Coordinates of C-alpha atoms and ligand atoms in Angstrom, one line a residue:
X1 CA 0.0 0.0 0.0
X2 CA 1.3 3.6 -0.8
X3 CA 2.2 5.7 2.0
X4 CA -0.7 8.6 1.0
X5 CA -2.9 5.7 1.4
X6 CA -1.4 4.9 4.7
X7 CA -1.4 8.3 5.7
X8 CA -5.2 8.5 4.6
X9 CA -6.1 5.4 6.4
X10 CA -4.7 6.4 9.7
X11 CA -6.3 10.0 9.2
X12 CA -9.8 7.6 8.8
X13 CA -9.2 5.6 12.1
X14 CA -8.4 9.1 14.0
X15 CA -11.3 10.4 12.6
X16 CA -13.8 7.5 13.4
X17 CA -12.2 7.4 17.3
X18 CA -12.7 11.0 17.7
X19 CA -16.1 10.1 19.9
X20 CA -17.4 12.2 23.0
X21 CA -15.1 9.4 25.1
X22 CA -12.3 10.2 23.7
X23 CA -9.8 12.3 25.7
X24 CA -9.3 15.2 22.6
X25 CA -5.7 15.1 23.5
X26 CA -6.4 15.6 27.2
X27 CA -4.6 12.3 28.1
X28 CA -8.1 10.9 29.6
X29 CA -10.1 8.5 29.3
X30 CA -13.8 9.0 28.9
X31 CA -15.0 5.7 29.0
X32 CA -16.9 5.2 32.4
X33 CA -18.1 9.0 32.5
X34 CA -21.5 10.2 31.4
X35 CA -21.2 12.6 28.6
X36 CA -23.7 15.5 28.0
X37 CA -23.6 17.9 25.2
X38 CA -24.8 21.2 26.3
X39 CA -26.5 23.8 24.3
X40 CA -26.2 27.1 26.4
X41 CA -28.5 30.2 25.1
X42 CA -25.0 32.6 25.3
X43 CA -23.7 34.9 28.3
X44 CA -25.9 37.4 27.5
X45 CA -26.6 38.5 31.3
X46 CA -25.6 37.8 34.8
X47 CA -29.0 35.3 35.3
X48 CA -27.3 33.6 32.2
X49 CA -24.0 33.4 33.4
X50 CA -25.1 31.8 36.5
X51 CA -27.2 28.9 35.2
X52 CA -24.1 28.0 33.5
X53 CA -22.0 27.9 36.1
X54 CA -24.6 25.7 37.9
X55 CA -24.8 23.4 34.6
X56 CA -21.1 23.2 35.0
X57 CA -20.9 22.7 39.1
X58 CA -23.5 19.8 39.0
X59 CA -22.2 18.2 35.5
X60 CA -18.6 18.4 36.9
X61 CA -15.9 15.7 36.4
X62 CA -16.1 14.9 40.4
X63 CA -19.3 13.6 40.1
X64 CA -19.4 12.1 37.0
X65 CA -19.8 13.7 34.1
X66 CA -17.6 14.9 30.6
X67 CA -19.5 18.2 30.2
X68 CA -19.1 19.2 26.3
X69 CA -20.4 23.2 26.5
X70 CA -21.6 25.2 23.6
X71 CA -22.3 29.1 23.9
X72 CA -25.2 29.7 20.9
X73 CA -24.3 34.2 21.1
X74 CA -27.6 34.3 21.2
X75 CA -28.1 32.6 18.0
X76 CA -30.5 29.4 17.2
X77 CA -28.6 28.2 14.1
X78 CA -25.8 27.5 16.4
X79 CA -27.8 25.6 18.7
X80 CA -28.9 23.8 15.9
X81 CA -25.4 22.6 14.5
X82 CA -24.1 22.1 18.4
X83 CA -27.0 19.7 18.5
X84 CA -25.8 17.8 15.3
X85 CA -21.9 17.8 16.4
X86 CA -23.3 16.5 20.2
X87 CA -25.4 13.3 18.3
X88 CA -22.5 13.0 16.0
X89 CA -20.2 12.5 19.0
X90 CA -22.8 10.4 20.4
X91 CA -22.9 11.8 23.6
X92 CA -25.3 10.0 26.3
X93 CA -27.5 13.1 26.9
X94 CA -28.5 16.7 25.4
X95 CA -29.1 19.4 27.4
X96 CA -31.0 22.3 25.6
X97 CA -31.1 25.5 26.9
X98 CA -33.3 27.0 24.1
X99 CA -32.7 31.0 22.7
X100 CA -36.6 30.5 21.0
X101 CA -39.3 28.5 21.5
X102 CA -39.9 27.7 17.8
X103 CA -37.6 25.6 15.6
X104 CA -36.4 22.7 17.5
X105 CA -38.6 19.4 15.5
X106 CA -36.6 19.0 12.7
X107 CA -33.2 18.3 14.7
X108 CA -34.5 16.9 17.8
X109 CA -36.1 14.2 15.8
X110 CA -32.2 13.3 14.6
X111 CA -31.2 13.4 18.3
X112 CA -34.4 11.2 19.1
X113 CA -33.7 8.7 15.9
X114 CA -30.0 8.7 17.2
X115 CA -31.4 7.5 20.7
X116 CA -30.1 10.4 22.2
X117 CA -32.4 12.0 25.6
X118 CA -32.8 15.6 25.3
X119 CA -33.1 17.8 28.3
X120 CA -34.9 21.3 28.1
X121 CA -34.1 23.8 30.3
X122 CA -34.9 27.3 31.3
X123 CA -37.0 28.5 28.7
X124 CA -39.9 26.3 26.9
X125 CA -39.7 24.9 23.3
X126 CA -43.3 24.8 21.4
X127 CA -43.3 21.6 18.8
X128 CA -46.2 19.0 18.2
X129 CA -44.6 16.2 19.3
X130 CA -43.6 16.3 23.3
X131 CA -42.2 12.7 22.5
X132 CA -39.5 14.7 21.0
X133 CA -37.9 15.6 24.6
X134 CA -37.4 13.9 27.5
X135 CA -38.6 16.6 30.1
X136 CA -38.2 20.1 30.9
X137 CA -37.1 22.2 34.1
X138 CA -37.5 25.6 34.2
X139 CA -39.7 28.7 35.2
X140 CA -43.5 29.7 35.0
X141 CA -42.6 33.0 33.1
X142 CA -46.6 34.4 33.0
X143 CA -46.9 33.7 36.4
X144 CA -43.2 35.9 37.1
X145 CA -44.6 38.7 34.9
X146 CA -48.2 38.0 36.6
X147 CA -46.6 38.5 39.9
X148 CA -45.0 41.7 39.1
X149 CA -48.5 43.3 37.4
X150 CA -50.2 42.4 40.7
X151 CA -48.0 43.9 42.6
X152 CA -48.0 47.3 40.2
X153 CA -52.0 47.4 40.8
X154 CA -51.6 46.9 44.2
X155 CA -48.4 49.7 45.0
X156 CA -49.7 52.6 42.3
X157 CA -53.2 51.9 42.3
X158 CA -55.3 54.9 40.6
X159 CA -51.8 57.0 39.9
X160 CA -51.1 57.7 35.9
X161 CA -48.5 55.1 34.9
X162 CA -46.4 56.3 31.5
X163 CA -44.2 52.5 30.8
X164 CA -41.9 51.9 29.2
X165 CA -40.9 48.4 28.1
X166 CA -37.7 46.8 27.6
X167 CA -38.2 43.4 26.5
X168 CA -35.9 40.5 26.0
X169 CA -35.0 39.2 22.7
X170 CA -38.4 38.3 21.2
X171 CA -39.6 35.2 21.1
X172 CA -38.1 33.3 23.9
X173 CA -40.7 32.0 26.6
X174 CA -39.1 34.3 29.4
X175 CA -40.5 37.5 26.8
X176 CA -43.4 36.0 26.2
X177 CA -44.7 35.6 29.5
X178 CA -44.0 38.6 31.2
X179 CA -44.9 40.6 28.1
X180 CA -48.1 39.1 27.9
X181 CA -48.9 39.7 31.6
X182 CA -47.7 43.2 31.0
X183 CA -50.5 43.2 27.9
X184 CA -53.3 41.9 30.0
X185 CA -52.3 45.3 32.5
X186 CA -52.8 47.6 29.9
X187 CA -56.1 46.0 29.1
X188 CA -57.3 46.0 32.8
X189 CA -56.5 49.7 33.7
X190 CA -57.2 52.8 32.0
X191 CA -54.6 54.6 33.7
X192 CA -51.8 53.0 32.4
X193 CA -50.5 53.9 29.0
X194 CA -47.6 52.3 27.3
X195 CA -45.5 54.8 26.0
X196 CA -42.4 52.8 24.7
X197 CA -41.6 49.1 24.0
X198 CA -38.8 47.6 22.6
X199 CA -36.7 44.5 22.6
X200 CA -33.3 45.1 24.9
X201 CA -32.2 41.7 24.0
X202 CA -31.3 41.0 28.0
X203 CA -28.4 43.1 28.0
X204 CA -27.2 45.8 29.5
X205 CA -26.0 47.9 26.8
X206 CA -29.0 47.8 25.1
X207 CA -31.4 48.9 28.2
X208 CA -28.8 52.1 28.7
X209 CA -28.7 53.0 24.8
X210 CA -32.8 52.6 24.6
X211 CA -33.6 54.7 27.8
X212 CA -30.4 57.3 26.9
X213 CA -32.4 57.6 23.7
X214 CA -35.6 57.8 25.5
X215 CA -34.5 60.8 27.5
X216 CA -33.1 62.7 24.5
X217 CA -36.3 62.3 22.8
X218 CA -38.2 64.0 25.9
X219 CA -40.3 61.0 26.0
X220 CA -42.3 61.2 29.3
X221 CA -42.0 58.1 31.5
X222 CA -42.6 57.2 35.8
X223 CA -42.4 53.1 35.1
X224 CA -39.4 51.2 33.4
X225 CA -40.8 47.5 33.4
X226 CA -37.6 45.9 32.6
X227 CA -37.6 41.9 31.6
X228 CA -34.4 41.2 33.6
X229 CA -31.9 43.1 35.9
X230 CA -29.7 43.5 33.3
X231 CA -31.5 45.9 31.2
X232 CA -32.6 47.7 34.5
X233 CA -29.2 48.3 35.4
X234 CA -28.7 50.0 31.9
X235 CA -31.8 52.0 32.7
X236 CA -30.7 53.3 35.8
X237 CA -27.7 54.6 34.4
X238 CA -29.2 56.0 31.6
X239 CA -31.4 57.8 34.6
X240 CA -28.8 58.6 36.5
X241 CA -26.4 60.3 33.5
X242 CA -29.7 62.4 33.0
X243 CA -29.8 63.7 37.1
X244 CA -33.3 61.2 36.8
X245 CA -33.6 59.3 40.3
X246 CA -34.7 56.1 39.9
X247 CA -36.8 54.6 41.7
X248 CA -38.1 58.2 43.2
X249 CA -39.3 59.8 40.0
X250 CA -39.0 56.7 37.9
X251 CA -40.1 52.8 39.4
X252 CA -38.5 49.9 38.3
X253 CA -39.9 47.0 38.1
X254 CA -37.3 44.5 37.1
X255 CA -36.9 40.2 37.0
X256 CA -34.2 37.5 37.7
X257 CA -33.7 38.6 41.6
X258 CA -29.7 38.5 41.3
X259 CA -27.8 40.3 44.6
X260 CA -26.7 42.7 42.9
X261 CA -30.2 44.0 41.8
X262 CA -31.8 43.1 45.6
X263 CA -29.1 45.6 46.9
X264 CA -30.6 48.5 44.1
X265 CA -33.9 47.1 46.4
X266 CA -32.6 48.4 49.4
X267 CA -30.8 51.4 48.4
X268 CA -34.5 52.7 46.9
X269 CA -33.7 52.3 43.2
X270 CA -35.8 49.1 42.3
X271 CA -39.2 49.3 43.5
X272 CA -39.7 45.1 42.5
X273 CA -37.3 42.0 41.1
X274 CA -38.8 38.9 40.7
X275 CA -36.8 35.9 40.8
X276 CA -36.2 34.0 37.9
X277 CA -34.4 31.1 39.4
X278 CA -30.8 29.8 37.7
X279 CA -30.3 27.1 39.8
X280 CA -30.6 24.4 37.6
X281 CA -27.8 22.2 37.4
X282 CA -28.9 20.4 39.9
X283 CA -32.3 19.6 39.1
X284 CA -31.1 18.0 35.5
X285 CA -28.3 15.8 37.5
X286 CA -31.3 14.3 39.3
X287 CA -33.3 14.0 36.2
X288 CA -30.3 12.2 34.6
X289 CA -29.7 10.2 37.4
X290 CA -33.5 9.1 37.7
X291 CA -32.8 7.9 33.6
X292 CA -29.4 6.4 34.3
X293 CA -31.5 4.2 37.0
X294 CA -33.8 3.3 34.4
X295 CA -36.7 5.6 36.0
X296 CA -38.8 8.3 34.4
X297 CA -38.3 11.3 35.2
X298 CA -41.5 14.1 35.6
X299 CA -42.1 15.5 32.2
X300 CA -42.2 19.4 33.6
X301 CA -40.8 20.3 36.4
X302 CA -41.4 24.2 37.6
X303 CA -38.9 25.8 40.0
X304 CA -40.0 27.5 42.8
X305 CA -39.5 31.5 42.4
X306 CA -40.8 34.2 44.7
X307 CA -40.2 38.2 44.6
X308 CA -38.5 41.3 46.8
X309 CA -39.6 44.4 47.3
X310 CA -38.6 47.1 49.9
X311 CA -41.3 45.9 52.3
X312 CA -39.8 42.4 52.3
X313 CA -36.3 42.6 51.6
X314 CA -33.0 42.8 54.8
X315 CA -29.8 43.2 54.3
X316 CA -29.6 39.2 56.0
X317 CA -31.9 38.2 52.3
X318 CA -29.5 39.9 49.9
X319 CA -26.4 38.2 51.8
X320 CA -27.7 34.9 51.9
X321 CA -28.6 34.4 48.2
X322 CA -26.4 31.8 46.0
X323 CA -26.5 34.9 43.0
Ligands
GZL401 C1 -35.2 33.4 32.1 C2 -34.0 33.5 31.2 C3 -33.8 34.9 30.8 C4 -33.4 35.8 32.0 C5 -32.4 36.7 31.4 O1 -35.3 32.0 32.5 O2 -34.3 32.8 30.0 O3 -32.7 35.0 29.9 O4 -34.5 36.4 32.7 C6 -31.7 35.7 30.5 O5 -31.6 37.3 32.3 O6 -30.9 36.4 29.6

C-alpha cells in the first residue's frame, strides 16, 4: 500500500475514534463518564452566566460527568449545528437550553432517531410532538410577569403610569410571558398607558442606549418595566447620566432577583425584582440520574420562584442568596 494511502487510512481511524469518550488530547479517558452535550443560550446576562455555572458545578468531572459546553451568542442556528456535532459524538445526553421556543422538530427528531435524551431547560420549546424531549425544568414565566402586574395594581393603584418596556430578545418563553402579563395590564387599567416598547435583547447595553435615547427624545416616562436586571441596570444609568432618580421619580420593576439588583432594592432604586431562578444544574443531574437508574423522570418540572420588594427585603436576604 502507498504511503498517501497509509497516511489517509490512519487519518480515517483518528477520525472514526474522535467520539465524545475520547480524551481530545487531554490524556483521559472518557470511558466510564456520562457525557452531555450542552446547548447554552449565550452569556448574555448575569442570570445567564449563573445557570451556566450551575450546569457546569453539578455536571462536573467529580461527580461524573464529561460536560461538552456550547455558547449559541444568542443565535438558534448555532444551537442547531451544536445539536448535530453532540449526536455525531454520540454523547449519552443533550441538554437544551433554548434561545426560541420555535424551531427545534426537525433536529430533535435526529437526536431522538439517534437515541439520544434531550433535556430542556430554562425556557420552553413549542413543537407538536412532546415525545420529541425527554422533560423540561425551568420557570412559569406568566406567572413571574403576573406577579410583578399584581404587585404594580396593588403599590400605584389609581396613579397615571407612562411604561416603558424593555423586552428581552423576542420570542423566547421568558418574553413571552411577562410581556403578555404586561399586555393583559394595559387591558385592565385605563390609567396606564404604554408609551415605549422595545426589545433590549437581555443586555445591558442595550437597556442604557434605549432609555439614553428615550430621555433625548423628551419621552415622558414614571415606570421602566424591565424583563431582567440587566436591562434595569442599563436603565438606571441611563437615569442617573440624565440627574433622573430612579426609583423616586421613575419605578422599576425588574426580574431575575440577582444580589446585585436586591441591593438596588434596598438602596431605593428598584421598586420590585422577581426571581427567575438559575439554579438548575442540579435539578437535571437528578433528572439524569432518575434515567441512568432506568426511571422516568416528571415531564415538567417548575422551580420554585418568589419576589423582593422594599417591604420584604433585609440586608440578611441579599447576603444569603447563592447569586
Ligand atoms: C429566564 C431566562 C432569561 C433571564 C435573562 O429564565 O431565559 O434569559 O431572565 C436571561 O436574564 O438572559
Amino acid at each position: 500500500m502507498k504511503k498517501w494511502m497509509l497516511l489517509c487510512l490512519a487519518c480515517a481511524l483518528l477520525l472514526a475514534g474522535c467520539g465524545a469518550r475520547d480524551d481530545a488530547g487531554e490524556g483521559k479517558n472518557y470511558a466510564d463518564y456520562v457525557v452531555v452535550g450542552f446547548s447554552q443560550v449565550g452569556a448574555e446576562s448575569d442570570w445567564r452566566k449563573t445557570n451556566t455555572r450551575s450546569m457546569q458545578e453539578a455536571l462536573s468531572e467529580e461527580n461524573g460527568y464529561r460536560l461538552i459546553f456550547d455558547d449559541s451568542q444568542q443565535k438558534q442556528e448555532r444551537q442547531i449545528t451544536a445539536i448535530r456535532n453532540f449526536i455525531q459524538q454520540e454523547v449519552d445526553y443533550i441538554v437544551l437550553a433554548p434561545n426560541t421556543e420555535m424551531g427545534w422538530t426537525t433536529v430533535l427528531a435526529e437526536a431522538k432517531a439517534a437515541g439520544i435524551p434531550v433535556i430542556i431547560v430554562d425556557r420552553r420549546i413549542d413543537v407538536a410532538d412532546n415525545e420529541l424531549f425527554t422533560c423540561w425544568v425551568g420557570s412559569d414565566f406568566r406567572k413571574e410577569g403576573n406577579t410583578a402586574v399584581t404587585w404594580m395594581e396593588q403599590h400605584f393603584g389609581d396613579r397615571p403610569l407612562k411604561i416603558v418596556h424593555l423586552q428581552g430578545n423576542i420570542g423566547p418563553t421568558a418574553q413571552i410571558g411577562r410581556t403578555g402579563a404586561l399586555n393583559a395590564g394595559l387591558a385592565a387599567h385605563d390609567n396606564w398607558e404604554l408609551v415605549f416598547r422595545a426589545p433590549g435583547d437581555y443586555t445591558q447595553a442595550k437597556g442604557q442606549e434605549l432609555v439614553e435615547q428615550l430621555i433625548r427624545d423628551g419621552v415622558e416616562f414614571n415606570v421602566i418595566y424591565a424583563e431582567n436586571d440587566n436591562m434595569a441596570y442599563g436603565a438606571i444609568n441611563a437615569l442617573k447620566a440624565a440627574g433622573i432618580r430612579p426609583g423616586e421619580d421613575v419605578a422599576i420593576i425588574s426580574f431575575d432577583a440577582n444580589r446585585a439588583a436586591l441591593q438596588m432594592i434596598l438602596d431605593g432604586e428598584i421598586s420590585l425584582d422577581v426571581e427567575c431562578n438559575p439554579l438548575q444544574g442540579p435539578r437535571v443531574q437528578a433528572v439524569i440520574e432518575q434515567l441512568e437508574a432506568g426511571k422516568t423522570p416528571q415531564k415538567f418540572t417548575f422551580v420554585e420562584e418568589t419576589f423582593f420588594d422594599a417591604d420584604t427585603l433585609t440586608p440578611e436576604i441579599v447576603e444569603s442568596r447563592e447569586y
